[in-house]
Amino acid sequence: MYLMRKQMRIKIRRSNRKGTELHSAVTRIQVQRPGFNYTFAHICILNNDKTCIVDDIVHVLEELKAARSSNRTNFAITYPITHLKDGREVYNGHQLGGVTVHSKDRVKSAEAIQLTYYLQAINSLNDMVAEKWESIFCDTVELFQKSNRKVKMYPFTSSSLKEDFQKTSRVSERYLITSLVLVVTLAILCCSMQDCVRSKPWLGLLGLLTVTLATLTAAGIINLTGGKYNSTFLGIPFVMLGHGLYGTFEMLSSWRKTREDQHVKERTAAVFADSMLSFSLTTAMYLVTFGIGASPFTNIEAARIFCCNSCIAIFFNYLYVLSFYGSSLVFTGYIENNYQHSIFCRKVPKPEVLQEKPAWYRFLLTAKFSEDTADSEETNTYESHLLVWFLKRYYCDWITNTYVKPFVVLFYLVYISFALMGYLQVSEGSDLSNIVATATRTIEYTTAQQKYFSNYSPVIGFYIYESIEYWNTSVQEDVLEYTKGFVRISWFESYLNYLRKLNISTGLPKKNFTDMLRNSFLKAPQFAHFSEDIIFSKKYNNEVDVVASRMFLVAKTMETKREELYDLLETLRKLSLTSKVKFIVFNPSFVYMDRYASSVGAPLQNSCISALFLLFFSAFLVADSLINVWLTLTVASVEFGVIGFMTLWKVELDCISVLCLIYGINYTIDNCAPLLSTFVLGKEFTRTKWVKNALEVHGVAILQSYLCYIVGLIPLAAVPSNLTRTLFRCLFLIALVTFFHCFAILPVILTFLPPSKKKRKEKKNPENREEIECVEMVDMDSTRVVDQITTV
């Protein structure tokens, strides 16, 4: 049997009568099933007198109502313990909120009350009825709210968190569609240029289609294998967008560097040789990182499913880039080779023919023909592309200018300072509102919980699951020893004192004592609420023994101070392992604190393992160890800055942010590794020359993927969900800081730090000249050079 907990908050400053009315409405809820209508009395947890267990605050309100109706003024509510008319002492510290007291702890006013309803689920039918009852419960509270607008109510059930967590995916649908439209538009524009032959708009669209196909394939495989969907999957399209689009744009950038007089097969081979090695290494890095996250090392199911889906999507993206996108590149290469329009695939007329056409027609079919350009201009055909022209003509010279470098270094020092300031303030998140949509019951409930019920919270279930000698004073001292000092004991301490008095007053042997304990305990009015928590077991000769019991501890902490809850949880957990008495402790808050603690620790541990593996693996593949050194320093700088600015932007270190930080390592290596590799492996010339060359070779692909990535992220900022808010802020900071390093920090620092570039001049001996014979193979149909054989 497990408990499904329903909690509702209601202000009582205006009228306590509303609380009793609402309680009556809740107990009258009916769940209609064929042949029978279930009420709360049929599915509630029963007391030993076969009545439903309800909160003691209900009895307090009923007595207060009866006292007012009879004009009695002698009944007063005290806080946090109230004495009822029948002599019972009831604890209301966790059921009254926003309390103002007079002298002697008498309650002057209270702003909120908490009502908790417990349902049992002992079989599938009972579970189904209880689930339906929860739904009707929320509807009943909402109807009651409409008729009593002066009183605010916050219903929360055992399924509320799950429903609100999944609601994020529903409220994000139209924003994701907007993001897709923006990314498609910008991807097409980034691959377009005025030259209608060399423009590649279809390749921009097909690159995005490649990423989409890989994501859908992974989702289909997860679905067919019985995988579960959760709202963390919203981050997978952006993981694929950052990695997949950069790979396709890098291939397109390599295509622009090939000679137009080469055959399409040779140009394609040159593209794969130039770009696929780095893309393969980064893909392997993603697979290792997310593969470890999808392994049994990760103890969080949501994170494990996320990593598994990401791993499958990245693997199929690599296959699709090799096959689908590579084929698309070959196809558009043949279109370009035949001087066909890049959009309409129509043959572009010669310039003399175009002169006779209208201006708009000439504008749409603007193209350069190879026979119209000199040999020196042949290699600059693609410079009319806006991004290529901007980087080569302006930005590379500006960022390496002597007068600009000091300002970049100063800006980097400012960046480190603010990052350090945020890093020193980093905190781990354990708030439920960080993982659900904003306008939900969970947000309202947790807000009210922290505002009104933080003085005596949380209520901790203390479960003793062994048969112990409760009448033994030493055992009682052992139990009490492990709970003193860090919690405020209410009924539990009274319970132990009751056992002591019972033992002292009787002095009976074990058999008679247990019989008296059972009978006296059931008759004790102050323990009526706990009578169901003692489990008796009959032995031989009608001897009765206590085999298990459950009490409640009310912690004297504040939920706004999470450090207290962390200390309390860890203390209780250690004591449960070292105590002579076997017990376990539970509170729903501990589930979420455990979830966040493991969601922070496990991903960080997995990322460290994957980082060590990748460093070991890449040591055998890279041509120069300095590439690893620079890459490690860059990743550390980016991650340090992201964590610092993330904290300054009110983002806590929770499951979503940690997963984003792990992805940030891969994203940084994705963008910075090609730049560093080109610079470090460059020989001769100067550092400045190789910095410019690295930016010219890889800068366009980085800039194209960055623009598409940022445009795709922007709609996430408008999604009414804290989960997507965290996702947007983390991914935006990762992209921004990585872009800052790629286009500012690295180009400046590499100009005056190792490796050094020594220009070696070879003496030319006029006597040792080489004779070169060039044989050109010409396509007779188009007069274009399609191959060239050179012999020495």
Short mmCIF file of N, CA and C in Angstrom, two decimals, residues 77-184:
data_model
loop_
_atom_site.label_atom_id
_atom_site.label_comp_id
_atom_site.label_asym_id
_atom_site.label_seq_id
_atom_site.Cartn_x
_atom_site.Cartn_y
_atom_site.Cartn_z
N ILE A 77 -7.43 28.51 20.16
CA ILE A 77 -6.43 27.73 19.43
C ILE A 77 -5.06 28.20 19.84
N THR A 78 -4.24 27.27 20.28
CA THR A 78 -2.85 27.59 20.61
C THR A 78 -1.94 27.02 19.53
N TYR A 79 -0.77 27.58 19.45
CA TYR A 79 0.16 27.23 18.37
C TYR A 79 1.56 26.96 18.94
N PRO A 80 2.19 25.83 18.61
CA PRO A 80 1.80 24.85 17.58
C PRO A 80 1.05 23.64 18.12
N ILE A 81 0.68 23.61 19.41
CA ILE A 81 -0.06 22.50 19.98
C ILE A 81 -1.37 23.04 20.55
N THR A 82 -2.48 22.40 20.19
CA THR A 82 -3.80 22.81 20.64
C THR A 82 -4.44 21.68 21.45
N HIS A 83 -5.14 22.05 22.54
CA HIS A 83 -5.85 21.08 23.38
C HIS A 83 -7.32 21.10 22.99
N LEU A 84 -7.82 19.93 22.56
CA LEU A 84 -9.22 19.82 22.17
C LEU A 84 -10.11 19.61 23.40
N LYS A 85 -11.40 19.64 23.16
CA LYS A 85 -12.36 19.52 24.25
C LYS A 85 -12.29 18.15 24.91
N ASP A 86 -11.97 17.11 24.12
CA ASP A 86 -11.92 15.77 24.67
C ASP A 86 -10.59 15.47 25.36
N GLY A 87 -9.71 16.47 25.46
CA GLY A 87 -8.45 16.31 26.16
C GLY A 87 -7.26 15.97 25.30
N ARG A 88 -7.49 15.76 24.04
CA ARG A 88 -6.38 15.42 23.17
C ARG A 88 -5.50 16.63 22.89
N GLU A 89 -4.19 16.37 22.70
CA GLU A 89 -3.25 17.38 22.25
C GLU A 89 -2.96 17.14 20.77
N VAL A 90 -3.24 18.11 19.94
CA VAL A 90 -3.02 17.97 18.50
C VAL A 90 -1.99 19.00 18.06
N TYR A 91 -1.17 18.57 17.15
CA TYR A 91 -0.09 19.43 16.65
C TYR A 91 -0.55 20.09 15.36
N ASN A 92 -0.50 21.43 15.30
CA ASN A 92 -0.96 22.16 14.12
C ASN A 92 0.13 23.04 13.51
N GLY A 93 1.39 22.80 13.88
CA GLY A 93 2.47 23.65 13.37
C GLY A 93 2.62 23.61 11.86
N HIS A 94 2.34 22.44 11.26
CA HIS A 94 2.47 22.30 9.81
C HIS A 94 1.13 22.43 9.11
N GLN A 95 0.07 22.75 9.86
CA GLN A 95 -1.26 22.89 9.26
C GLN A 95 -1.81 24.30 9.32
N LEU A 96 -1.20 25.15 10.14
CA LEU A 96 -1.56 26.56 10.18
C LEU A 96 -0.39 27.37 9.65
N GLY A 97 -0.66 28.33 8.78
CA GLY A 97 0.39 29.14 8.20
C GLY A 97 0.14 30.63 8.38
N GLY A 98 1.23 31.40 8.43
CA GLY A 98 1.11 32.84 8.62
C GLY A 98 0.46 33.19 9.94
N VAL A 99 0.89 32.52 11.02
CA VAL A 99 0.22 32.64 12.32
C VAL A 99 0.75 33.84 13.08
N THR A 100 -0.17 34.58 13.70
CA THR A 100 0.14 35.64 14.65
C THR A 100 -0.42 35.23 16.01
N VAL A 101 0.41 35.25 17.05
CA VAL A 101 0.00 34.72 18.35
C VAL A 101 -0.04 35.82 19.39
N HIS A 102 -0.92 35.60 20.41
CA HIS A 102 -0.96 36.42 21.63
C HIS A 102 0.00 35.81 22.65
N SER A 103 -0.20 36.18 23.86
CA SER A 103 0.56 35.57 24.95
C SER A 103 0.11 34.12 25.13
N LYS A 104 0.98 33.30 25.68
CA LYS A 104 0.73 31.88 25.92
C LYS A 104 0.40 31.14 24.62
N ASP A 105 0.98 31.57 23.55
CA ASP A 105 0.86 30.89 22.25
C ASP A 105 -0.56 30.82 21.72
N ARG A 106 -1.42 31.68 22.16
CA ARG A 106 -2.79 31.70 21.63
C ARG A 106 -2.79 32.37 20.25
N VAL A 107 -3.50 31.74 19.32
CA VAL A 107 -3.52 32.21 17.93
C VAL A 107 -4.44 33.41 17.81
N LYS A 108 -3.85 34.51 17.36
CA LYS A 108 -4.64 35.71 17.10
C LYS A 108 -5.24 35.66 15.71
N SER A 109 -4.44 35.24 14.73
CA SER A 109 -4.93 35.10 13.37
C SER A 109 -4.00 34.16 12.62
N ALA A 110 -4.52 33.57 11.56
CA ALA A 110 -3.74 32.69 10.69
C ALA A 110 -4.17 32.96 9.26
N GLU A 111 -3.19 33.09 8.39
CA GLU A 111 -3.48 33.43 7.00
C GLU A 111 -3.78 32.23 6.12
N ALA A 112 -3.41 31.03 6.53
CA ALA A 112 -3.62 29.86 5.68
C ALA A 112 -3.72 28.61 6.53
N ILE A 113 -4.41 27.62 5.99
CA ILE A 113 -4.45 26.29 6.59
C ILE A 113 -4.12 25.27 5.52
N GLN A 114 -3.68 24.12 5.98
CA GLN A 114 -3.37 23.02 5.06
C GLN A 114 -4.20 21.81 5.42
N LEU A 115 -4.93 21.31 4.44
CA LEU A 115 -5.71 20.09 4.62
C LEU A 115 -5.09 18.99 3.78
N THR A 116 -4.88 17.85 4.38
CA THR A 116 -4.25 16.72 3.69
C THR A 116 -5.18 15.53 3.73
N TYR A 117 -5.42 14.92 2.56
CA TYR A 117 -6.28 13.75 2.45
C TYR A 117 -5.45 12.57 1.96
N TYR A 118 -5.58 11.45 2.69
CA TYR A 118 -4.80 10.26 2.37
C TYR A 118 -5.71 9.20 1.76
N LEU A 119 -5.29 8.70 0.60
CA LEU A 119 -6.03 7.62 -0.07
C LEU A 119 -5.17 6.37 -0.11
N GLN A 120 -5.82 5.24 -0.07
CA GLN A 120 -5.10 3.97 -0.17
C GLN A 120 -5.20 3.43 -1.60
N ALA A 121 -4.20 2.67 -1.99
CA ALA A 121 -4.19 2.03 -3.30
C ALA A 121 -3.67 0.61 -3.12
N ILE A 122 -4.57 -0.28 -2.74
CA ILE A 122 -4.18 -1.64 -2.41
C ILE A 122 -4.31 -2.59 -3.59
N ASN A 123 -5.00 -2.16 -4.66
CA ASN A 123 -5.12 -2.99 -5.85
C ASN A 123 -5.34 -2.08 -7.05
N SER A 124 -5.41 -2.66 -8.23
CA SER A 124 -5.52 -1.86 -9.46
C SER A 124 -6.83 -1.10 -9.52
N LEU A 125 -7.92 -1.70 -9.07
CA LEU A 125 -9.21 -1.00 -9.07
C LEU A 125 -9.17 0.18 -8.13
N ASN A 126 -8.65 -0.04 -6.93
CA ASN A 126 -8.57 1.05 -5.97
C ASN A 126 -7.66 2.16 -6.48
N ASP A 127 -6.58 1.79 -7.15
CA ASP A 127 -5.66 2.78 -7.70
C ASP A 127 -6.34 3.61 -8.77
N MET A 128 -7.12 2.96 -9.64
CA MET A 128 -7.82 3.67 -10.70
C MET A 128 -8.87 4.62 -10.13
N VAL A 129 -9.60 4.16 -9.11
CA VAL A 129 -10.61 5.01 -8.47
C VAL A 129 -9.95 6.20 -7.78
N ALA A 130 -8.82 5.94 -7.11
CA ALA A 130 -8.12 7.04 -6.44
C ALA A 130 -7.62 8.07 -7.43
N GLU A 131 -7.13 7.62 -8.58
CA GLU A 131 -6.66 8.56 -9.61
C GLU A 131 -7.81 9.42 -10.13
N LYS A 132 -8.98 8.79 -10.34
CA LYS A 132 -10.15 9.55 -10.78
C LYS A 132 -10.61 10.51 -9.69
N TRP A 133 -10.50 10.08 -8.44
CA TRP A 133 -10.89 10.94 -7.32
C TRP A 133 -10.02 12.18 -7.27
N GLU A 134 -8.73 12.02 -7.56
CA GLU A 134 -7.83 13.17 -7.58
C GLU A 134 -8.29 14.22 -8.58
N SER A 135 -8.68 13.74 -9.77
CA SER A 135 -9.12 14.67 -10.82
C SER A 135 -10.38 15.42 -10.39
N ILE A 136 -11.34 14.68 -9.81
CA ILE A 136 -12.58 15.33 -9.36
C ILE A 136 -12.29 16.26 -8.19
N PHE A 137 -11.32 15.88 -7.36
CA PHE A 137 -10.93 16.73 -6.24
C PHE A 137 -10.48 18.11 -6.73
N CYS A 138 -9.63 18.14 -7.75
CA CYS A 138 -9.17 19.42 -8.27
C CYS A 138 -10.31 20.23 -8.87
N ASP A 139 -11.23 19.54 -9.56
CA ASP A 139 -12.39 20.25 -10.12
C ASP A 139 -13.28 20.80 -9.01
N THR A 140 -13.44 20.04 -7.95
CA THR A 140 -14.27 20.50 -6.83
C THR A 140 -13.67 21.74 -6.18
N VAL A 141 -12.36 21.73 -5.98
CA VAL A 141 -11.70 22.89 -5.38
C VAL A 141 -11.83 24.11 -6.29
N GLU A 142 -11.72 23.92 -7.59
CA GLU A 142 -11.85 25.04 -8.52
C GLU A 142 -13.26 25.61 -8.52
N LEU A 143 -14.26 24.74 -8.45
CA LEU A 143 -15.65 25.23 -8.36
C LEU A 143 -15.88 25.97 -7.05
N PHE A 144 -15.32 25.45 -5.98
CA PHE A 144 -15.46 26.11 -4.68
C PHE A 144 -14.76 27.46 -4.71
N GLN A 145 -13.66 27.55 -5.43
CA GLN A 145 -12.92 28.81 -5.55
C GLN A 145 -13.75 29.86 -6.27
N LYS A 146 -14.48 29.44 -7.32
CA LYS A 146 -15.30 30.39 -8.08
C LYS A 146 -16.43 30.97 -7.25
N SER A 147 -16.97 30.17 -6.36
CA SER A 147 -18.07 30.67 -5.52
C SER A 147 -17.58 31.38 -4.27
N ASN A 148 -16.30 31.30 -3.99
CA ASN A 148 -15.72 31.97 -2.82
C ASN A 148 -14.43 32.68 -3.26
N ARG A 149 -14.58 33.74 -3.99
CA ARG A 149 -13.43 34.41 -4.60
C ARG A 149 -12.56 35.12 -3.58
N LYS A 150 -13.08 35.39 -2.39
CA LYS A 150 -12.26 36.06 -1.39
C LYS A 150 -11.25 35.13 -0.73
N VAL A 151 -11.44 33.84 -0.92
CA VAL A 151 -10.56 32.84 -0.32
C VAL A 151 -9.78 32.17 -1.45
N LYS A 152 -8.47 32.12 -1.32
CA LYS A 152 -7.62 31.53 -2.35
C LYS A 152 -7.23 30.11 -1.95
N MET A 153 -7.39 29.17 -2.91
CA MET A 153 -7.10 27.76 -2.65
C MET A 153 -6.09 27.24 -3.65
N TYR A 154 -5.22 26.36 -3.19
CA TYR A 154 -4.16 25.79 -4.02
C TYR A 154 -4.19 24.27 -3.91
N PRO A 155 -4.90 23.59 -4.80
CA PRO A 155 -4.93 22.12 -4.74
C PRO A 155 -3.65 21.51 -5.31
N PHE A 156 -3.25 20.40 -4.73
CA PHE A 156 -2.05 19.70 -5.20
C PHE A 156 -2.22 18.22 -4.90
N THR A 157 -2.08 17.38 -5.92
CA THR A 157 -2.26 15.95 -5.75
C THR A 157 -0.97 15.21 -6.10
N SER A 158 -1.01 13.89 -5.95
CA SER A 158 0.18 13.09 -6.23
C SER A 158 0.54 13.09 -7.70
N SER A 159 -0.42 13.39 -8.58
CA SER A 159 -0.15 13.42 -10.02
C SER A 159 0.07 14.83 -10.56
N SER A 160 -0.03 15.84 -9.70
CA SER A 160 0.09 17.23 -10.18
C SER A 160 1.47 17.51 -10.76
N LEU A 161 2.51 17.04 -10.08
CA LEU A 161 3.87 17.30 -10.55
C LEU A 161 4.11 16.67 -11.91
N LYS A 162 3.65 15.44 -12.08
CA LYS A 162 3.83 14.75 -13.36
C LYS A 162 3.09 15.48 -14.49
N GLU A 163 1.84 15.88 -14.22
CA GLU A 163 1.05 16.58 -15.23
C GLU A 163 1.67 17.93 -15.58
N ASP A 164 2.11 18.66 -14.56
CA ASP A 164 2.69 19.98 -14.81
C ASP A 164 4.04 19.88 -15.50
N PHE A 165 4.78 18.79 -15.22
CA PHE A 165 6.05 18.58 -15.89
C PHE A 165 5.84 18.32 -17.39
N GLN A 166 4.84 17.51 -17.71
CA GLN A 166 4.56 17.22 -19.12
C GLN A 166 3.88 18.40 -19.82
N LYS A 167 3.31 19.32 -19.05
CA LYS A 167 2.64 20.47 -19.65
C LYS A 167 3.61 21.36 -20.39
N THR A 168 4.88 21.33 -20.02
CA THR A 168 5.90 22.15 -20.68
C THR A 168 5.98 21.83 -22.16
N SER A 169 5.89 20.55 -22.51
CA SER A 169 5.96 20.18 -23.93
C SER A 169 4.76 20.69 -24.71
N ARG A 170 3.59 20.74 -24.06
CA ARG A 170 2.39 21.22 -24.75
C ARG A 170 2.42 22.73 -24.97
N VAL A 171 2.86 23.47 -23.97
CA VAL A 171 2.88 24.93 -24.12
C VAL A 171 4.03 25.38 -25.02
N SER A 172 4.96 24.48 -25.34
CA SER A 172 6.12 24.85 -26.15
C SER A 172 5.92 24.59 -27.64
N GLU A 173 4.81 23.97 -28.01
CA GLU A 173 4.65 23.51 -29.39
C GLU A 173 4.70 24.66 -30.41
N ARG A 174 3.90 25.69 -30.18
CA ARG A 174 3.86 26.76 -31.18
C ARG A 174 5.15 27.57 -31.19
N TYR A 175 5.84 27.63 -30.05
CA TYR A 175 7.13 28.33 -30.02
C TYR A 175 8.19 27.54 -30.78
N LEU A 176 8.13 26.22 -30.68
CA LEU A 176 9.08 25.39 -31.42
C LEU A 176 8.83 25.48 -32.92
N ILE A 177 7.57 25.59 -33.31
CA ILE A 177 7.26 25.76 -34.74
C ILE A 177 7.81 27.09 -35.23
N THR A 178 7.64 28.14 -34.43
CA THR A 178 8.22 29.44 -34.79
C THR A 178 9.73 29.35 -34.90
N SER A 179 10.35 28.65 -33.97
CA SER A 179 11.80 28.47 -34.02
C SER A 179 12.22 27.74 -35.29
N LEU A 180 11.47 26.73 -35.67
CA LEU A 180 11.80 25.97 -36.89
C LEU A 180 11.71 26.85 -38.13
N VAL A 181 10.67 27.67 -38.19
CA VAL A 181 10.51 28.56 -39.35
C VAL A 181 11.66 29.55 -39.44
N LEU A 182 12.06 30.11 -38.30
CA LEU A 182 13.17 31.07 -38.30
C LEU A 182 14.49 30.41 -38.69
N VAL A 183 14.72 29.22 -38.19
CA VAL A 183 15.97 28.53 -38.51
C VAL A 183 16.01 28.17 -40.00
N VAL A 184 14.89 27.71 -40.55
CA VAL A 184 14.84 27.37 -41.98
C VAL A 184 15.13 28.60 -42.82
#
